[in-house]
PDB file of C-alpha atoms in Angstrom:
ATOM      1  CA  MET T   1       9.204-216.682   4.525  1.00 63.00           C
ATOM      2  CA  SER T   2      11.598-217.168   1.665  1.00 83.00           C
ATOM      3  CA  ASN T   3      14.919-215.359   1.454  1.00 92.00           C
ATOM      4  CA  PRO T   4      14.850-212.701  -1.280  1.00 94.00           C
ATOM      5  CA  VAL T   5      16.739-212.945  -4.556  1.00 95.00           C
ATOM      6  CA  ILE T   6      18.691-209.754  -5.179  1.00 96.00           C
ATOM      7  CA  VAL T   7      19.299-209.097  -8.886  1.00 95.00           C
ATOM      8  CA  THR T   8      21.412-206.104  -9.911  1.00 96.00           C
ATOM      9  CA  ALA T   9      21.856-205.073 -13.560  1.00 95.00           C
ATOM     10  CA  PRO T  10      23.587-201.671 -13.662  1.00 96.00           C
ATOM     11  CA  GLU T  11      22.536-199.521 -16.603  1.00 95.00           C
ATOM     12  CA  GLY T  12      25.090-199.466 -19.402  1.00 96.00           C
ATOM     13  CA  LEU T  13      27.208-202.356 -18.058  1.00 97.00           C
ATOM     14  CA  PRO T  14      27.086-205.901 -19.534  1.00 97.00           C
ATOM     15  CA  PHE T  15      26.673-207.887 -16.350  1.00 97.00           C
ATOM     16  CA  ILE T  16      24.122-209.153 -13.847  1.00 97.00           C
ATOM     17  CA  ASP T  17      24.794-209.829 -10.169  1.00 98.00           C
ATOM     18  CA  ILE T  18      22.547-212.246  -8.303  1.00 97.00           C
ATOM     19  CA  GLU T  19      22.627-212.926  -4.579  1.00 98.00           C
ATOM     20  CA  ARG T  20      20.548-215.345  -2.501  1.00 97.00           C
ATOM     21  CA  GLU T  21      20.917-216.630   1.072  1.00 97.00           C
ATOM     22  CA  PHE T  22      19.858-220.120   2.167  1.00 96.00           C
ATOM     23  CA  ASP T  23      18.949-221.479   5.578  1.00 95.00           C
ATOM     24  CA  ALA T  24      21.148-224.494   4.852  1.00 95.00           C
ATOM     25  CA  PRO T  25      24.852-225.334   5.103  1.00 96.00           C
ATOM     26  CA  VAL T  26      27.033-224.423   2.132  1.00 97.00           C
ATOM     27  CA  ALA T  27      27.815-228.137   1.536  1.00 97.00           C
ATOM     28  CA  ALA T  28      24.116-228.894   1.026  1.00 97.00           C
ATOM     29  CA  VAL T  29      23.646-225.994  -1.401  1.00 97.00           C
ATOM     30  CA  PHE T  30      26.823-226.922  -3.312  1.00 98.00           C
ATOM     31  CA  ARG T  31      25.722-230.567  -3.575  1.00 97.00           C
ATOM     32  CA  ALA T  32      22.353-229.445  -4.957  1.00 97.00           C
ATOM     33  CA  HIS T  33      24.309-227.667  -7.728  1.00 98.00           C
ATOM     34  CA  ARG T  34      26.622-230.653  -8.367  1.00 98.00           C
ATOM     35  CA  GLU T  35      24.259-233.655  -8.468  1.00 97.00           C
ATOM     36  CA  PRO T  36      22.153-233.767 -11.663  1.00 98.00           C
ATOM     37  CA  GLU T  37      19.232-235.575  -9.998  1.00 97.00           C
ATOM     38  CA  LEU T  38      19.067-232.743  -7.442  1.00 97.00           C
ATOM     39  CA  VAL T  39      19.576-229.996 -10.060  1.00 98.00           C
ATOM     40  CA  LYS T  40      16.536-231.349 -11.953  1.00 97.00           C
ATOM     41  CA  GLN T  41      14.393-230.769  -8.894  1.00 96.00           C
ATOM     42  CA  TRP T  42      15.074-227.058  -8.490  1.00 97.00           C
ATOM     43  CA  LEU T  43      16.617-225.331 -11.539  1.00 97.00           C
ATOM     44  CA  GLY T  44      14.167-223.306 -13.604  1.00 94.00           C
ATOM     45  CA  PRO T  45      10.653-221.873 -13.378  1.00 94.00           C
ATOM     46  CA  ASN T  46       7.782-223.669 -11.648  1.00 95.00           C
ATOM     47  CA  GLY T  47       5.863-226.074 -13.855  1.00 96.00           C
ATOM     48  CA  TYR T  48       8.779-226.775 -16.197  1.00 96.00           C
ATOM     49  CA  GLU T  49      10.236-230.253 -16.668  1.00 96.00           C
ATOM     50  CA  MET T  50      13.988-230.574 -17.085  1.00 97.00           C
ATOM     51  CA  ASP T  51      15.799-233.134 -19.226  1.00 98.00           C
ATOM     52  CA  ILE T  52      19.520-233.267 -18.543  1.00 98.00           C
ATOM     53  CA  ALA T  53      21.610-234.664 -21.395  1.00 98.00           C
ATOM     54  CA  GLU T  54      24.889-233.929 -19.585  1.00 98.00           C
ATOM     55  CA  TRP T  55      25.809-232.529 -16.176  1.00 98.00           C
ATOM     56  CA  ASP T  56      29.446-232.803 -15.074  1.00 98.00           C
ATOM     57  CA  PHE T  57      29.887-230.120 -12.390  1.00 98.00           C
ATOM     58  CA  THR T  58      33.679-230.522 -12.217  1.00 98.00           C
ATOM     59  CA  THR T  59      36.632-228.534 -13.537  1.00 98.00           C
ATOM     60  CA  HIS T  60      36.604-228.914 -17.347  1.00 98.00           C
ATOM     61  CA  GLY T  61      33.140-230.501 -17.179  1.00 98.00           C
ATOM     62  CA  ALA T  62      30.141-229.567 -19.312  1.00 98.00           C
ATOM     63  CA  TYR T  63      26.371-229.445 -19.249  1.00 98.00           C
ATOM     64  CA  ARG T  64      23.375-229.450 -21.544  1.00 98.00           C
ATOM     65  CA  TYR T  65      19.744-229.478 -20.547  1.00 98.00           C
ATOM     66  CA  VAL T  66      16.314-228.676 -21.952  1.00 98.00           C
ATOM     67  CA  HIS T  67      13.464-227.102 -20.033  1.00 96.00           C
ATOM     68  CA  HIS T  68       9.967-228.037 -21.232  1.00 97.00           C
ATOM     69  CA  ASP T  69       7.179-225.603 -20.409  1.00 95.00           C
ATOM     70  CA  PRO T  70       3.566-226.734 -19.811  1.00 96.00           C
ATOM     71  CA  GLN T  71       2.529-225.483 -23.293  1.00 96.00           C
ATOM     72  CA  GLY T  72       5.007-227.800 -25.027  1.00 96.00           C
ATOM     73  CA  GLY T  73       7.802-225.296 -25.612  1.00 96.00           C
ATOM     74  CA  ALA T  74      11.394-226.484 -25.258  1.00 96.00           C
ATOM     75  CA  TRP T  75      14.299-224.300 -24.192  1.00 94.00           C
ATOM     76  CA  GLY T  76      17.842-225.653 -24.452  1.00 96.00           C
ATOM     77  CA  PHE T  77      20.908-224.439 -22.599  1.00 96.00           C
ATOM     78  CA  HIS T  78      24.520-225.590 -22.550  1.00 98.00           C
ATOM     79  CA  GLY T  79      27.959-224.591 -21.383  1.00 98.00           C
ATOM     80  CA  THR T  80      31.175-225.685 -19.768  1.00 98.00           C
ATOM     81  CA  PHE T  81      32.427-225.661 -16.211  1.00 98.00           C
ATOM     82  CA  HIS T  82      35.843-224.024 -16.372  1.00 98.00           C
ATOM     83  CA  SER T  83      36.735-224.341 -12.664  1.00 98.00           C
ATOM     84  CA  VAL T  84      34.864-225.914  -9.763  1.00 98.00           C
ATOM     85  CA  ARG T  85      36.102-225.894  -6.152  1.00 98.00           C
ATOM     86  CA  GLU T  86      33.913-227.854  -3.723  1.00 98.00           C
ATOM     87  CA  ASN T  87      31.794-225.726  -1.395  1.00 98.00           C
ATOM     88  CA  GLU T  88      33.557-222.576  -2.609  1.00 98.00           C
ATOM     89  CA  PHE T  89      33.490-221.515  -6.243  1.00 97.00           C
ATOM     90  CA  ALA T  90      32.638-222.288  -9.870  1.00 98.00           C
ATOM     91  CA  VAL T  91      33.247-220.566 -13.195  1.00 98.00           C
ATOM     92  CA  GLN T  92      31.031-221.590 -16.095  1.00 98.00           C
ATOM     93  CA  THR T  93      29.776-220.480 -19.474  1.00 98.00           C
ATOM     94  CA  PHE T  94      26.050-220.193 -20.164  1.00 97.00           C
ATOM     95  CA  GLU T  95      24.402-220.195 -23.582  1.00 96.00           C
ATOM     96  CA  PHE T  96      20.686-220.197 -24.417  1.00 93.00           C
ATOM     97  CA  GLU T  97      20.356-222.235 -27.608  1.00 93.00           C
ATOM     98  CA  GLY T  98      17.572-219.914 -28.830  1.00 89.00           C
ATOM     99  CA  VAL T  99      20.190-217.151 -29.140  1.00 89.00           C
ATOM    100  CA  PRO T 100      23.300-219.011 -30.315  1.00 88.00           C
ATOM    101  CA  ASP T 101      26.774-217.522 -29.967  1.00 91.00           C
ATOM    102  CA  VAL T 102      25.760-215.213 -27.112  1.00 93.00           C
ATOM    103  CA  VAL T 103      27.760-216.761 -24.296  1.00 97.00           C
ATOM    104  CA  ALA T 104      27.826-215.438 -20.752  1.00 97.00           C
ATOM    105  CA  VAL T 105      30.700-216.144 -18.387  1.00 98.00           C
ATOM    106  CA  GLU T 106      29.447-216.759 -14.857  1.00 98.00           C
ATOM    107  CA  THR T 107      31.192-217.008 -11.514  1.00 98.00           C
ATOM    108  CA  ILE T 108      29.309-218.646  -8.659  1.00 98.00           C
ATOM    109  CA  ALA T 109      30.574-218.093  -5.102  1.00 98.00           C
ATOM    110  CA  PHE T 110      29.296-220.426  -2.374  1.00 98.00           C
ATOM    111  CA  GLU T 111      29.737-218.716   1.013  1.00 98.00           C
ATOM    112  CA  ASP T 112      29.429-220.223   4.496  1.00 97.00           C
ATOM    113  CA  LEU T 113      27.598-217.694   6.711  1.00 97.00           C
ATOM    114  CA  GLY T 114      27.909-219.830   9.850  1.00 96.00           C
ATOM    115  CA  GLY T 115      25.073-221.220  11.895  1.00 95.00           C
ATOM    116  CA  GLY T 116      24.052-223.607   9.116  1.00 94.00           C
ATOM    117  CA  ARG T 117      23.385-220.763   6.658  1.00 95.00           C
ATOM    118  CA  SER T 118      24.967-219.949   3.302  1.00 97.00           C
ATOM    119  CA  ARG T 119      24.916-217.476   0.427  1.00 98.00           C
ATOM    120  CA  VAL T 120      25.269-217.900  -3.332  1.00 98.00           C
ATOM    121  CA  ARG T 121      26.604-214.967  -5.363  1.00 98.00           C
ATOM    122  CA  ILE T 122      26.493-215.153  -9.160  1.00 98.00           C
ATOM    123  CA  HIS T 123      28.214-212.656 -11.473  1.00 98.00           C
ATOM    124  CA  SER T 124      27.186-213.090 -15.139  1.00 97.00           C
ATOM    125  CA  THR T 125      29.082-211.167 -17.799  1.00 98.00           C
ATOM    126  CA  TYR T 126      27.554-210.892 -21.290  1.00 97.00           C
ATOM    127  CA  PRO T 127      29.266-209.959 -24.576  1.00 96.00           C
ATOM    128  CA  SER T 128      27.190-206.763 -24.843  1.00 96.00           C
ATOM    129  CA  VAL T 129      24.760-204.589 -22.906  1.00 96.00           C
ATOM    130  CA  GLU T 130      22.071-205.578 -25.445  1.00 94.00           C
ATOM    131  CA  ALA T 131      22.613-209.285 -24.704  1.00 93.00           C
ATOM    132  CA  ARG T 132      22.498-208.596 -20.978  1.00 94.00           C
ATOM    133  CA  ASP T 133      19.306-206.546 -21.363  1.00 92.00           C
ATOM    134  CA  GLY T 134      17.723-209.377 -23.355  1.00 90.00           C
ATOM    135  CA  MET T 135      18.400-211.771 -20.477  1.00 89.00           C
ATOM    136  CA  VAL T 136      16.989-209.343 -17.906  1.00 89.00           C
ATOM    137  CA  GLN T 137      13.829-208.862 -20.019  1.00 90.00           C
ATOM    138  CA  SER T 138      13.357-212.633 -20.487  1.00 86.00           C
ATOM    139  CA  GLY T 139      11.761-213.077 -17.084  1.00 84.00           C
ATOM    140  CA  MET T 140      14.876-214.712 -15.638  1.00 87.00           C
ATOM    141  CA  GLU T 141      14.321-213.136 -12.207  1.00 90.00           C
ATOM    142  CA  GLY T 142      10.981-214.913 -11.784  1.00 91.00           C
ATOM    143  CA  GLY T 143      12.444-218.257 -12.831  1.00 91.00           C
ATOM    144  CA  LEU T 144      15.416-217.759 -10.500  1.00 92.00           C
ATOM    145  CA  THR T 145      13.161-216.918  -7.576  1.00 94.00           C
ATOM    146  CA  GLU T 146      10.949-219.967  -8.144  1.00 95.00           C
ATOM    147  CA  GLY T 147      13.964-222.230  -8.605  1.00 96.00           C
ATOM    148  CA  PHE T 148      15.682-220.992  -5.445  1.00 96.00           C
ATOM    149  CA  GLU T 149      12.440-221.511  -3.486  1.00 96.00           C
ATOM    150  CA  ARG T 150      12.417-225.157  -4.636  1.00 96.00           C
ATOM    151  CA  LEU T 151      16.119-225.393  -3.702  1.00 96.00           C
ATOM    152  CA  ASP T 152      15.181-224.149  -0.207  1.00 94.00           C
ATOM    153  CA  ALA T 153      12.638-226.962   0.120  1.00 93.00           C
ATOM    154  CA  LEU T 154      15.108-229.519  -1.224  1.00 94.00           C
ATOM    155  CA  VAL T 155      17.876-228.658   1.259  1.00 91.00           C
ATOM    156  CA  ALA T 156      15.322-228.395   4.097  1.00 85.00           C
ATOM    157  CA  GLU T 157      14.227-231.969   3.362  1.00 80.00           C
ATOM    158  CA  GLY T 158      17.846-233.033   3.775  1.00 72.00           C
ATOM    159  CA  ALA T 159      17.883-234.426   0.244  1.00 51.00           C
ATOM    160  CA  SER T 160      21.224-232.806  -0.413  1.00 47.00           C
ATOM    161  CA  ALA T 161      22.803-233.330   3.018  1.00 49.00           C
TER     162      ALA T 161
END
């Protein structure tokens, strides 16, 4: 059974909190976030292909990628990595190119739970409650859940060990 994704979006506040545990060491989960060839295998909804133009998961790095859905739609995203500390923490911006100039600031905490288990906590802050609500209504929770399930399989295979 898969670990649940917990998504919290308090009414009237412009942020989303996401929490997910993994039955894998924090180093494996962190590496799956850092290495672009691994990121391609798990980030996004099932059935989507991912083209990564840039992925530099380091302090002052940047990223840009496009998800392609099975119907031929393309969805671009980009941002910068402000701070990245190995196996511990990252701060990044996140912008969906379909809604330009709406930039979320995200913190990602990688936590060692012991016993070969870990937790990822994401706090995404949007410029307005309306922007946050738009993200919540986009179906992001389903895509997150599917992506984290593929990340589970990836770290279980030892691909990111």
